[in-house]
XYZ file of C-alpha atoms in Angstrom:
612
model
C 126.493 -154.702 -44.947
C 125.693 -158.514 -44.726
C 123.204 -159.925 -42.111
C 125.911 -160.480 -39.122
C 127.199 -157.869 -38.923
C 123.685 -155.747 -38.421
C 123.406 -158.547 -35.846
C 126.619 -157.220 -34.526
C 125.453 -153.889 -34.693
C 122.766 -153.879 -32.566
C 124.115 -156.144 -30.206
C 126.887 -153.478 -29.947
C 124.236 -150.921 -29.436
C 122.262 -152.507 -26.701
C 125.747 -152.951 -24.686
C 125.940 -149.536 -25.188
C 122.178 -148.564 -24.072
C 122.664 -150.740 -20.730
C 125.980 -148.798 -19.684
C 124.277 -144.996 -20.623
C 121.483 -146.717 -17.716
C 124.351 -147.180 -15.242
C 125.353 -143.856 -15.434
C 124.106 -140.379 -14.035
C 123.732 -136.917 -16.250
C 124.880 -133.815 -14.844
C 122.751 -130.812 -14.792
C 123.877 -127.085 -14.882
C 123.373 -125.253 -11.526
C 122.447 -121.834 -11.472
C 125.860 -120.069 -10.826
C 127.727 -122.368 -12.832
C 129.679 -120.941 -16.219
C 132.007 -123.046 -18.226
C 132.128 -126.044 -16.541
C 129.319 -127.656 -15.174
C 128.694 -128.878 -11.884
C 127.431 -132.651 -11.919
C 124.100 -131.954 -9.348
C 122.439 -134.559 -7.488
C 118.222 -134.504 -8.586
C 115.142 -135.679 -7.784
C 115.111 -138.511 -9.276
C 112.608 -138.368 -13.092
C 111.955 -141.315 -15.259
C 112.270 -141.109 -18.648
C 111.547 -143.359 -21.238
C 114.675 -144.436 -22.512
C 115.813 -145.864 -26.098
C 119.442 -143.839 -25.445
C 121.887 -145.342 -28.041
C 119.920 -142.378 -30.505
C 118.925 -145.359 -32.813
C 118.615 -148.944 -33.420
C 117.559 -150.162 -29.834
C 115.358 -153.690 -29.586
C 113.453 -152.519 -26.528
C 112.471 -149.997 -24.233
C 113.763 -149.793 -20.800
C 113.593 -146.944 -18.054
C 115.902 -145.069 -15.904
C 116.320 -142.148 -13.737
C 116.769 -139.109 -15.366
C 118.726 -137.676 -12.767
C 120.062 -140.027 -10.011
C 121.804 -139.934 -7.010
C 124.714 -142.282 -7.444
C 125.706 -144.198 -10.815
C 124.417 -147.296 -9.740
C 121.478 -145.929 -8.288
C 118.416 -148.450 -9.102
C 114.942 -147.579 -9.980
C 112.764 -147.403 -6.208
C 109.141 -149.215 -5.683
C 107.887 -145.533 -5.611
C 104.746 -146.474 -7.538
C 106.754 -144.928 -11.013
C 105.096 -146.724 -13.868
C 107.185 -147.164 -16.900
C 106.004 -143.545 -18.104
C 107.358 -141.881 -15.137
C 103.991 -141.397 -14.182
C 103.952 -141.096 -10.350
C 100.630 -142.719 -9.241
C 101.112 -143.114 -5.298
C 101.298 -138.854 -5.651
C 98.794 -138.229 -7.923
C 96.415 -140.370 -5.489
C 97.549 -138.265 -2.275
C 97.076 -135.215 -3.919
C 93.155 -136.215 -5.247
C 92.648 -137.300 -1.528
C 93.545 -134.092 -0.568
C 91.462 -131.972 -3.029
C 88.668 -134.559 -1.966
C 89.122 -133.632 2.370
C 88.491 -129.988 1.150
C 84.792 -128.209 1.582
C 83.524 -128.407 -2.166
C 82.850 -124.497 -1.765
C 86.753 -124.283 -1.734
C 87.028 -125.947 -5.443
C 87.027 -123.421 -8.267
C 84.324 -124.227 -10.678
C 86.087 -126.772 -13.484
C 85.453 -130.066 -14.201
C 86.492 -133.293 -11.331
C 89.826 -133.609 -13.111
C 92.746 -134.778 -11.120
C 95.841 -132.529 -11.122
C 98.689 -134.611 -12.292
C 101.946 -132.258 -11.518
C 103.177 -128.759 -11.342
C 106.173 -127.853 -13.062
C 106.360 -124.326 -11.419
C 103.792 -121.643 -10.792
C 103.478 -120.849 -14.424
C 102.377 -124.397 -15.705
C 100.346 -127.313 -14.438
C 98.930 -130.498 -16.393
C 96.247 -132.099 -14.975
C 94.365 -135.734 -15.523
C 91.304 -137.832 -15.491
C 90.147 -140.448 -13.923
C 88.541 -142.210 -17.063
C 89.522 -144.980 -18.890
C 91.180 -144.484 -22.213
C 89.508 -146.960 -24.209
C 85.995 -145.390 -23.527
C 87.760 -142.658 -24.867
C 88.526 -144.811 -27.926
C 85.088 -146.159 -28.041
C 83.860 -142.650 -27.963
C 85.405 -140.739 -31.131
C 84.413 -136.855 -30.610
C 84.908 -134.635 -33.719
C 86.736 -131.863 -31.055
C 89.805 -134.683 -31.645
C 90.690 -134.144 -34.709
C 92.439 -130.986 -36.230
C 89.617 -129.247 -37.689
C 87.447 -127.398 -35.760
C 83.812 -125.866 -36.450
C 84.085 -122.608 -34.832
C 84.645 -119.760 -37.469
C 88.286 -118.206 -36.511
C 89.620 -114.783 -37.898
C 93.313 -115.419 -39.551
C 95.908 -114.359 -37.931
C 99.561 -113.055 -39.131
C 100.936 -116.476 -39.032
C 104.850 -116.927 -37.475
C 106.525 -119.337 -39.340
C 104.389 -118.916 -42.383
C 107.047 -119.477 -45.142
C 108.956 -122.413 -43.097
C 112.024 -121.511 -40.721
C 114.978 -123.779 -39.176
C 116.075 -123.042 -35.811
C 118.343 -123.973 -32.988
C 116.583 -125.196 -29.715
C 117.111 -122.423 -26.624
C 120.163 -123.348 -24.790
C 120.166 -122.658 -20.795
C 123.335 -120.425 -20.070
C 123.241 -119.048 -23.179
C 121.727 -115.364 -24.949
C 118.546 -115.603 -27.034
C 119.731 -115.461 -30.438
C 117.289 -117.098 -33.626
C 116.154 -120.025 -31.059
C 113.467 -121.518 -29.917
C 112.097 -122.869 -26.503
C 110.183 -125.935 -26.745
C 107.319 -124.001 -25.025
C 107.014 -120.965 -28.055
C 107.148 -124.129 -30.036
C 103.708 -125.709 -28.852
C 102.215 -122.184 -27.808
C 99.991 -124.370 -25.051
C 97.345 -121.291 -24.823
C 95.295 -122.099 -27.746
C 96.438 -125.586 -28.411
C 93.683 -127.555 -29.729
C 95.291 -131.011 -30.313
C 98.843 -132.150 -30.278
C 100.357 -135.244 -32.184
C 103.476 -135.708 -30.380
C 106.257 -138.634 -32.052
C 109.697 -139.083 -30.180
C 111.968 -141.730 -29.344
C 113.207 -141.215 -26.015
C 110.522 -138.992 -23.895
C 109.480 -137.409 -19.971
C 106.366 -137.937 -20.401
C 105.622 -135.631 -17.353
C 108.033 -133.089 -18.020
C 106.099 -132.857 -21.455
C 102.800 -132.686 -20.240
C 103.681 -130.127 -17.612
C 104.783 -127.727 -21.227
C 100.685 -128.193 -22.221
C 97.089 -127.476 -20.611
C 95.363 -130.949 -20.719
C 92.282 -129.836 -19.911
C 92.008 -127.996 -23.269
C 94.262 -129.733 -25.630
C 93.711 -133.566 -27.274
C 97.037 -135.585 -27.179
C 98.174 -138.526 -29.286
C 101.770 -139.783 -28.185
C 103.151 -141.953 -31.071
C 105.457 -144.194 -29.226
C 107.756 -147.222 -29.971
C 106.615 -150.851 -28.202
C 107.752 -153.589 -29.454
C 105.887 -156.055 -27.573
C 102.404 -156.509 -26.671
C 102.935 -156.255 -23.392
C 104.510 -153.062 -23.677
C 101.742 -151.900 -25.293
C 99.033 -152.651 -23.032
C 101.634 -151.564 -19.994
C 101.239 -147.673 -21.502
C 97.893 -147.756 -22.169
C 97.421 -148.800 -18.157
C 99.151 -146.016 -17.229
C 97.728 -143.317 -19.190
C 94.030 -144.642 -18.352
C 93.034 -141.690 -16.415
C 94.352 -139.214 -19.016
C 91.023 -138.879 -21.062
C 92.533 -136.549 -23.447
C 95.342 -139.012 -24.279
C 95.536 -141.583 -26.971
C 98.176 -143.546 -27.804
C 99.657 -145.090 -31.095
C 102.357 -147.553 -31.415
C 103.320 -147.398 -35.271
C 104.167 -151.878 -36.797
C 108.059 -152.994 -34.878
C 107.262 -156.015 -36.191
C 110.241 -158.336 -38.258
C 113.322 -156.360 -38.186
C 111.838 -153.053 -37.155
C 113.846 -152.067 -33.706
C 113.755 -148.243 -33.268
C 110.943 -146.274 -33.809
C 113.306 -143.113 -34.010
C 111.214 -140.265 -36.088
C 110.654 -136.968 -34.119
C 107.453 -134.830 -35.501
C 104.904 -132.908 -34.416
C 101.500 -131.743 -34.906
C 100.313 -129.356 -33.619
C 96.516 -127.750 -34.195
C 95.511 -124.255 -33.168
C 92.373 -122.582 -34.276
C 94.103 -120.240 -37.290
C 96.556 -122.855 -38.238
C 98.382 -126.010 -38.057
C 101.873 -125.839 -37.036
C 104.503 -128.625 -38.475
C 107.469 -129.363 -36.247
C 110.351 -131.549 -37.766
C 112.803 -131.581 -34.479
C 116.251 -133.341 -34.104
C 115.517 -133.312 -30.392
C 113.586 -135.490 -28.281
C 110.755 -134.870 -25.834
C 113.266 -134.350 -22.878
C 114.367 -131.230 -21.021
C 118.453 -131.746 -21.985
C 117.382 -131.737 -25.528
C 115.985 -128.797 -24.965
C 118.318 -127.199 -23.800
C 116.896 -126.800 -20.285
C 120.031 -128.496 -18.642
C 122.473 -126.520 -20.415
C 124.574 -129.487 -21.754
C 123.093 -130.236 -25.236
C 121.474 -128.627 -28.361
C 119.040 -129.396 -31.201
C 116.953 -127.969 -34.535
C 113.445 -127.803 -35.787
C 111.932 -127.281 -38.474
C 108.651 -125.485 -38.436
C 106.119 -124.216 -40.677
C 102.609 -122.609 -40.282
C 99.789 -123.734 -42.274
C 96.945 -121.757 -41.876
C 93.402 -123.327 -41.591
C 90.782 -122.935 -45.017
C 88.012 -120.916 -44.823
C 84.692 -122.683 -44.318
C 84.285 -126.149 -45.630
C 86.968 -125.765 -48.050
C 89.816 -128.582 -47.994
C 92.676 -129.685 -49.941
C 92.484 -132.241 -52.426
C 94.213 -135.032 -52.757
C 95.358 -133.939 -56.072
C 96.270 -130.458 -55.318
C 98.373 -131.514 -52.479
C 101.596 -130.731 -52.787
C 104.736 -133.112 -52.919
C 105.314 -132.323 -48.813
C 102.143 -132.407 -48.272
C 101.099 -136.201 -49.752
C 104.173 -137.801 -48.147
C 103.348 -136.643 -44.793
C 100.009 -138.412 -45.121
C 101.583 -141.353 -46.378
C 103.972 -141.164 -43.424
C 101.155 -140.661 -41.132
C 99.128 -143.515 -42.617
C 101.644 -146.042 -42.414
C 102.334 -144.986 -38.508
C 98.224 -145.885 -38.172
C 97.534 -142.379 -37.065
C 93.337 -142.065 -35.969
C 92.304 -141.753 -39.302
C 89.790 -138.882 -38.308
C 93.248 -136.838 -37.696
C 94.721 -137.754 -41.048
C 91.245 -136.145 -42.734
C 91.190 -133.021 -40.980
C 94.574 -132.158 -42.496
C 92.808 -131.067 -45.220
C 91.639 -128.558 -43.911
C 94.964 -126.858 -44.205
C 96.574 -124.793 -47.042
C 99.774 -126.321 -47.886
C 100.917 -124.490 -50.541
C 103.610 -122.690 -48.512
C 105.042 -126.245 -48.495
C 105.728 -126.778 -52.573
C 109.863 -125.543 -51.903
C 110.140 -128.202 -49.303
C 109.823 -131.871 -48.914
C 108.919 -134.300 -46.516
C 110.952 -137.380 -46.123
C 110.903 -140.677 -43.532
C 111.875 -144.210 -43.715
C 109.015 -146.222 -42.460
C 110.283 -149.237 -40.790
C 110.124 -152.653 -42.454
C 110.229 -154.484 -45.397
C 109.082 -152.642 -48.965
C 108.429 -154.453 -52.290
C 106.190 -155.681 -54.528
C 103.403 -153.812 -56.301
C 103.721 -150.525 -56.798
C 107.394 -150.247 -56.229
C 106.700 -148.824 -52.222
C 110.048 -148.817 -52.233
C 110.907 -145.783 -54.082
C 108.720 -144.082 -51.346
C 110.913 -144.289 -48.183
C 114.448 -144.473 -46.612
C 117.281 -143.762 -49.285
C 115.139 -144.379 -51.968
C 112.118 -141.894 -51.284
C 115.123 -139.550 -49.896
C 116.701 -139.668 -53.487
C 113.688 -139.537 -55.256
C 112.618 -136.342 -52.973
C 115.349 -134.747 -54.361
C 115.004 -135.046 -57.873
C 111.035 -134.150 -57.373
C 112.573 -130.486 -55.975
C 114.625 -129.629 -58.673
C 117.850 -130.651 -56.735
C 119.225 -133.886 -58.789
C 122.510 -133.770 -60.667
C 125.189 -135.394 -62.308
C 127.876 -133.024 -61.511
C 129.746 -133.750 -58.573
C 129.088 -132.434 -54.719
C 129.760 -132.146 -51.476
C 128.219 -133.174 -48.070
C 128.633 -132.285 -44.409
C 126.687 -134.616 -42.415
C 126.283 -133.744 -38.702
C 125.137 -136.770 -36.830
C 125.217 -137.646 -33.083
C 125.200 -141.818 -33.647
C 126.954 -143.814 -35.986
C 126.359 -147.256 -37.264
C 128.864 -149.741 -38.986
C 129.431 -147.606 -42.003
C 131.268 -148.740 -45.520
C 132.089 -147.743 -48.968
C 128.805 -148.936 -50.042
C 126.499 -146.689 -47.223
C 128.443 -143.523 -48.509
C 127.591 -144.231 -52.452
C 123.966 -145.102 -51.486
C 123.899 -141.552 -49.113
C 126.054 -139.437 -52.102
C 123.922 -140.691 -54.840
C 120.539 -140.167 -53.386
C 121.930 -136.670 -52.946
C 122.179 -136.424 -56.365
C 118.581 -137.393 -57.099
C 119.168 -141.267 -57.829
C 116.228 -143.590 -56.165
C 118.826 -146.630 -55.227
C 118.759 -148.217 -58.173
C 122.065 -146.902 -59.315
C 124.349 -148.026 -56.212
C 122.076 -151.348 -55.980
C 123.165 -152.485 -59.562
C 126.836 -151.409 -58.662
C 125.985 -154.151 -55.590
C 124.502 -156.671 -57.114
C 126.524 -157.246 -59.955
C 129.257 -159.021 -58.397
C 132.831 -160.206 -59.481
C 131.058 -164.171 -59.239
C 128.656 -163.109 -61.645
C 131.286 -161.864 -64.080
C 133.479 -164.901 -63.565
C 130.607 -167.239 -64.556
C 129.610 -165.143 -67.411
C 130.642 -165.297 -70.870
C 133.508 -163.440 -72.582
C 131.227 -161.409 -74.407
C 128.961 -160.253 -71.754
C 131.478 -158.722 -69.604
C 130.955 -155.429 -71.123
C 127.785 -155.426 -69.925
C 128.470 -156.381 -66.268
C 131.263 -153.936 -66.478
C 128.383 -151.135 -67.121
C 127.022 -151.834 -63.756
C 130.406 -151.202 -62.053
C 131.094 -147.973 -60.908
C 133.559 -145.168 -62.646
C 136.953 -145.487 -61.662
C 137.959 -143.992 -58.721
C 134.488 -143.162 -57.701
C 134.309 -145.307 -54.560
C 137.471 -143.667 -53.135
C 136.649 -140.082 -54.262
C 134.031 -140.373 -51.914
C 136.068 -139.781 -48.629
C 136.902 -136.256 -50.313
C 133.609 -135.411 -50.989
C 131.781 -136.011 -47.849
C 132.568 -135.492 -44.106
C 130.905 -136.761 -41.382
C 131.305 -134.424 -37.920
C 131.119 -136.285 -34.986
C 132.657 -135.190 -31.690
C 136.159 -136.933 -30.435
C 136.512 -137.869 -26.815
C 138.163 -134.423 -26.113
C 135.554 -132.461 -27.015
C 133.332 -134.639 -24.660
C 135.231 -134.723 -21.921
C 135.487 -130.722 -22.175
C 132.281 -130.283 -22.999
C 129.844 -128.184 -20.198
C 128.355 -131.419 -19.019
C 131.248 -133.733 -19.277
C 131.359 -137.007 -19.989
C 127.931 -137.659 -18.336
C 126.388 -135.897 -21.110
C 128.021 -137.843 -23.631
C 125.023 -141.366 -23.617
C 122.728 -139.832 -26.143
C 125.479 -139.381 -28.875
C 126.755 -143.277 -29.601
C 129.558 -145.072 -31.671
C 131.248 -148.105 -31.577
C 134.787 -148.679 -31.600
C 134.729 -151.675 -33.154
C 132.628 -150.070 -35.823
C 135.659 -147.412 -36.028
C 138.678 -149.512 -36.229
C 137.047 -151.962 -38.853
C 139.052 -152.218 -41.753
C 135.758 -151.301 -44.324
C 135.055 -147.928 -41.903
C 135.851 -144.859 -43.993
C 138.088 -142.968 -41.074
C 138.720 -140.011 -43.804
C 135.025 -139.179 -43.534
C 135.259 -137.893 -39.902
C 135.518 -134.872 -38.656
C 135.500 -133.062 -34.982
C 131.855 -131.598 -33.715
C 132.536 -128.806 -31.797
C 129.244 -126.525 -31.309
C 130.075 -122.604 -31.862
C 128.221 -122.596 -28.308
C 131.485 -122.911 -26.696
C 130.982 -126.254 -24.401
C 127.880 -127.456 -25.862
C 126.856 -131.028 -27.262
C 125.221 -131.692 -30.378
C 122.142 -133.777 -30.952
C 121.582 -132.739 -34.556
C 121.105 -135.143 -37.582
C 121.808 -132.887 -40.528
C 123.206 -132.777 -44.107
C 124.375 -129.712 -46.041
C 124.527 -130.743 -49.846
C 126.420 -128.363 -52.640
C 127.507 -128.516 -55.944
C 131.451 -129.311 -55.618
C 132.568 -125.791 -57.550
C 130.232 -122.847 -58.585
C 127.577 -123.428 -60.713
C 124.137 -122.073 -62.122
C 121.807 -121.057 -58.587
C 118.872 -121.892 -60.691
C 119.833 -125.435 -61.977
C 121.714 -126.369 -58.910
C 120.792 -125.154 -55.340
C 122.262 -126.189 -52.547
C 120.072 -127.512 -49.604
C 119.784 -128.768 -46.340
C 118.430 -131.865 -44.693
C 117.119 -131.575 -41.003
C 115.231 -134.583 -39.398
C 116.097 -137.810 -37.114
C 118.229 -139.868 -39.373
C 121.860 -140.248 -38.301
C 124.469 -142.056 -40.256
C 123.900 -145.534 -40.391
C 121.849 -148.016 -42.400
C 118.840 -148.355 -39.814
C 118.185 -145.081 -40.472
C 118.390 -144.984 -43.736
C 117.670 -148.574 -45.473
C 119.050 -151.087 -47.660
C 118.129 -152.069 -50.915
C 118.223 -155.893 -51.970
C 117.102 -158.622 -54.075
C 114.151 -159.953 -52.869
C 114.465 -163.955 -53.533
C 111.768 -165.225 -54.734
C 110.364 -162.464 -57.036
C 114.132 -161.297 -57.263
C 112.725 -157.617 -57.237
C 114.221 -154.766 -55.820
C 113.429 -154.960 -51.504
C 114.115 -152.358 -49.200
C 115.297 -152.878 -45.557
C 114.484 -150.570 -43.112
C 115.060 -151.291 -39.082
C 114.366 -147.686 -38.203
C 111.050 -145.347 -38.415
C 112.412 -141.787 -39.715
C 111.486 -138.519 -40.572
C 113.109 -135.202 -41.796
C 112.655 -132.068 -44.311
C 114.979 -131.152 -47.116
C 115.424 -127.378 -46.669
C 116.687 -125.618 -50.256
C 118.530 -122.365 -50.589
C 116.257 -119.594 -51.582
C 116.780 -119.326 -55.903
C 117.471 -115.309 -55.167
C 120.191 -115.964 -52.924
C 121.993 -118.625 -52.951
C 125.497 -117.362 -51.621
C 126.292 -115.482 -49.058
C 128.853 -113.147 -50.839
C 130.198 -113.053 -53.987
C 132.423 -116.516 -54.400
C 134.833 -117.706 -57.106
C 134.780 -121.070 -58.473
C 138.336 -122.468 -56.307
C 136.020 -121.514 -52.706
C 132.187 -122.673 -54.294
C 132.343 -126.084 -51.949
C 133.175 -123.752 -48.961
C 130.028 -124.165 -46.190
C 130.318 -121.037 -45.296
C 129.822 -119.372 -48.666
C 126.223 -120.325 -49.169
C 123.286 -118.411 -47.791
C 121.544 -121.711 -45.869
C 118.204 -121.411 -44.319
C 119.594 -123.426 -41.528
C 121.974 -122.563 -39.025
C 125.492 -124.012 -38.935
C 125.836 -125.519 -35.766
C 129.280 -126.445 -35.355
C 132.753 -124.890 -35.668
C 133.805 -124.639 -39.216
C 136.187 -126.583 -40.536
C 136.864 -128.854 -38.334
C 140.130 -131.331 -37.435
C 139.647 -134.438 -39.170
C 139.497 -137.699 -36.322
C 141.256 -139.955 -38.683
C 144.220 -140.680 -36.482
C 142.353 -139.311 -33.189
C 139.943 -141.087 -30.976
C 136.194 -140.220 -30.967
C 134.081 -140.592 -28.541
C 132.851 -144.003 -27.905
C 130.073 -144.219 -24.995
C 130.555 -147.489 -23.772
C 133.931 -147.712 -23.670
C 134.146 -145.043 -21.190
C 131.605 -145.519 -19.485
C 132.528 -149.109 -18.963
């Protein structure tokens, strides 16, 4: 993908971003049963990056509005959706009362109340005291001696978010996912949030927050940090958007209690509808337990294991409080060696060291092999993903090879050694250009060995929430009717909760026919990366050293989830049905209908355009 046309891409996805702002969601009312009822809402703010990826700034709307060009009120709303003229009346108010009224608690100001159940309230300090003044109760560890605990999620577990309108059944509520009651600290990163709806989920008053947030600008910056200055158990960080850098898209978090530290790898956002609170959409996560070391004993740097040191690295390059990044430690990860951890940090990567092999495709790839998951035989993906970017031949053989284990270099030589280099070469040399071309027929066996499910415009339009619902889930028709787009690739997304969108960024890998459990597992990736080259990186020549650069607009994160060795299938299979998805004993749920109509000669859905 040359340099104009990712200009084209993102100026395709901002057009798309400002329409999703003109238009209203729809919410399910409490009667309602297949089809939703679009409900008028007090109006929430959100902060909103909506085109799921690849956005150059961030701008607000209203959650829910009242009309579709409903405009943003001087309501005192800060670009948090913090509501500042209410919090002020209702301090005033506690302040009119007899001080023998007010329980005994410290002068904090109550910021909201979601219901009876939960309230979040703030103070009136500044936050960059709070900076100045670095308290050891911030970070993870804690002194206090803590008996262990029969951990939940102890040996890692993939789940569906809870969907409103819908029985319990293997999912998760995002409030059993932060467990606010012994919350210590929180390290919350997402790329669209409501920031109140989120703090109403946790006690502020006990728990230490750090919101890792995308601002591109300075003035962004110091915008959020205004209006979170009376939160003096907030902190903000804002990992580098500088150069290229336009999303910062990952989704993870931290989350400290005083037996353990629970790891959350979500495909959802910090917003209700991703949580399924509205009815209309659905999500994963990823979570594992890690429970906390007796005593003084920590973890080593060398005894970490492979998930383990590329989460720190991760976490380092985002310029986490590096008091936070220590007190991991304290943790046992070795219930983490079957797993790994993999981002794209966003920017440029070269040079010593080879930091390129470390993150986006590259790390991905090499991720794999470090499992036990590389191979040379042939397989098959299913990628679920609710945005898609200007794909090509080239994106799927960087995607399909890293799946096999290779670290980029494979696909980049295929790339770089160009038909103008062999013309200019020598007769005798062409063998050796020829080397760096791929097999015959690869390139176009790839549209039979990998699908891509997205939904069409049908199964929007019939979906619980409509077409209203549709603005998180984004692609381009001009991306589509391209004559480099792969249109084999796509499949329908229908969710097997009859009505229901899906959010999910996932990728089931498998050997193409039946082979050895132990030498070739299947597995599963769950994280934030769609399908696009933002999310996943490019590898080029960089000019002036000519060595190997990677590209990377996005900031990423996910897990790859293997089979278990002892069962790998889910009955007994025969070599013709090995590549079936349904055959294989995953660790993570399978979201959507199974198979599915290819959208080759159908329309999928395309945000702007019908929104426009």
């Amino acid at each position: 993908m040359d340099s104009s046309t990712e200009s084209e891409e993102d100026e395709e996805l901002k057009q798309a971003i400002a329409l999703s702002l003109q238009h209203q969601s729809t919410v399910p009312s409490s009667g309602s049963s297949n089809k939703m009822e679009s409900t008028s809402k007090t109006a929430k703010q959100v902060i909103d990056l909506t085109s799921d990826e690849d956005s150059v700034s961030i701008t607000t709307r209203k959650f829910q509005s009242a009309a579709p060009d409903a405009v943003l009120p001087s309501n005192g709303l800060g670009m948090l959706g913090l509501d500042r003229k209410a919090m002020e009346v209702e301090r005033l108010a506690r302040k009119r009362k007899p001080s023998a009224s007010l329980p005994s608690r410290s002068p904090l100001q109550k910021l909201m109340k979601m219901d009876s159940q939960y309230t979040s309230e703030v103070s009136r300090l500044n936050v960059a005291s709070l900076t100045r003044n670095v308290k050891s109760s911030t970070s993870i560890e804690q002194s206090q001696e803590v008996k262990h605990k029969d951990l939940k999620y102890a040996q890692g577990i993939v789940l569906k978010t809870w969907c409103y309108g819908f029985p319990r059944d293997g999912d998760i509520k995002v409030e059993e996912v932060l467990e606010r009651d012994d919350l210590t600290l929180a390290v919350l990163s997402s790329f669209q949030w409501d920031v109140e709806w989120i703090l109403g989920k946790i006690n502020t008053t006990s728990t230490k927050l750090v919101f890792v947030m995308q601002a591109k600008e300075e003035s962004t910056k110091r915008q959020y940090e205004q209006e979170t200055a009376d939160m003096p158990n907030l902190r903000l960080c804002f990992p580098s958007m500088e150069g290229q850098v336009n999303c910062m898209h990952s989704k993870l978090m931290l989350l400290a209690h005083p037996t353990h530290l629970r790891i959350v790898v979500p495909t959802a956002n910090l917003v209700p509808y991703d949580w399924g609170e509205t009815g209309v959409m659905e999500n994963m996560a990823f979570l594992i337990d890690l429970p906390r070391l007796e005593g003084n004993e920590t973890t080593s740097a060398n005894s970490m294991t492979f998930f383990g040191t590329d989460l720190l690295y991760f976490l380092q390059a985002m310029g986490l409080q590096q008091e936070i990044i220590q007190s991991i430690y304290k943790f046992d990860f070795s219930s983490t060696k079957d797993f790994a951890f993999v981002h794209t940090i966003g920017g440029t990567h070269t040079g010593e060291g080879e930091p390129w092999r470390r993150t986006g495709y590259c790390g991905f790839g090499r991720a794999v092999k470090e499992l036990g998951l590389s191979t040379n035989e042939d397989i098959y993906i299913d990628f679920v993903a609710s945005s898609i970017g200007a794909v090509n031949q080239d994106f799927l053989a960087m995607l399909y090879l890293a799946a096999q284990g290779d670290d980029g270099l494979r696909e980049y030589e295929w790339r770089t050694s160009t038909a103008a280099k062999l013309k200019g070469s020598k007769k005798g040399s062409r063998s050796a250009v020829e080397s760096h071309k791929p097999p015959d027929g690869f390139m176009e066996s790839l549209q039979m060995k990998l699908r891509v499910f997205f939904p069409s415009q049908e199964t929007v339009v019939r979906s619980r929430g409509g077409v209203g619902c549709g603005g998180p889930i984004c692609f381009s028709s001009k991306w589509f009717n391209a004559a480099t787009f792969p249109k084999k690739v796509l499949r329908d997304c229908k969710s097997v909760r009859e009505g229901v969108l899906m959010h999910n960024k996932l990728l089931f890998v498998r050997p193409l026919q039946q082979q050895d459990p132990m030498t070739s597992r299947p597995w599963t990736y769950v994280g934030s990366a769609n399908c696009s080259e933002s999310a996943w990186g490019k590898l080029v020549k960089e000019k002036t050293t000519t060595l190997p650069k990677l590209n990377c607009r996005n900031w990423e994160c996910g897990v790859i989830v293997p089979v278990t060795r002892n069962q790998p299938f889910s009955t007994a299979v025969s070599v013709l049905d090995a590549r079936s998805l349904n055959n294989y004993a995953w660790r993570v749920p399978i979201p959507m209908q199974y198979p599915s109509e290819a959208l080759e000669s159908s329309r999928p859905w395309f945000y702007a355009e019908q929104m426009s």
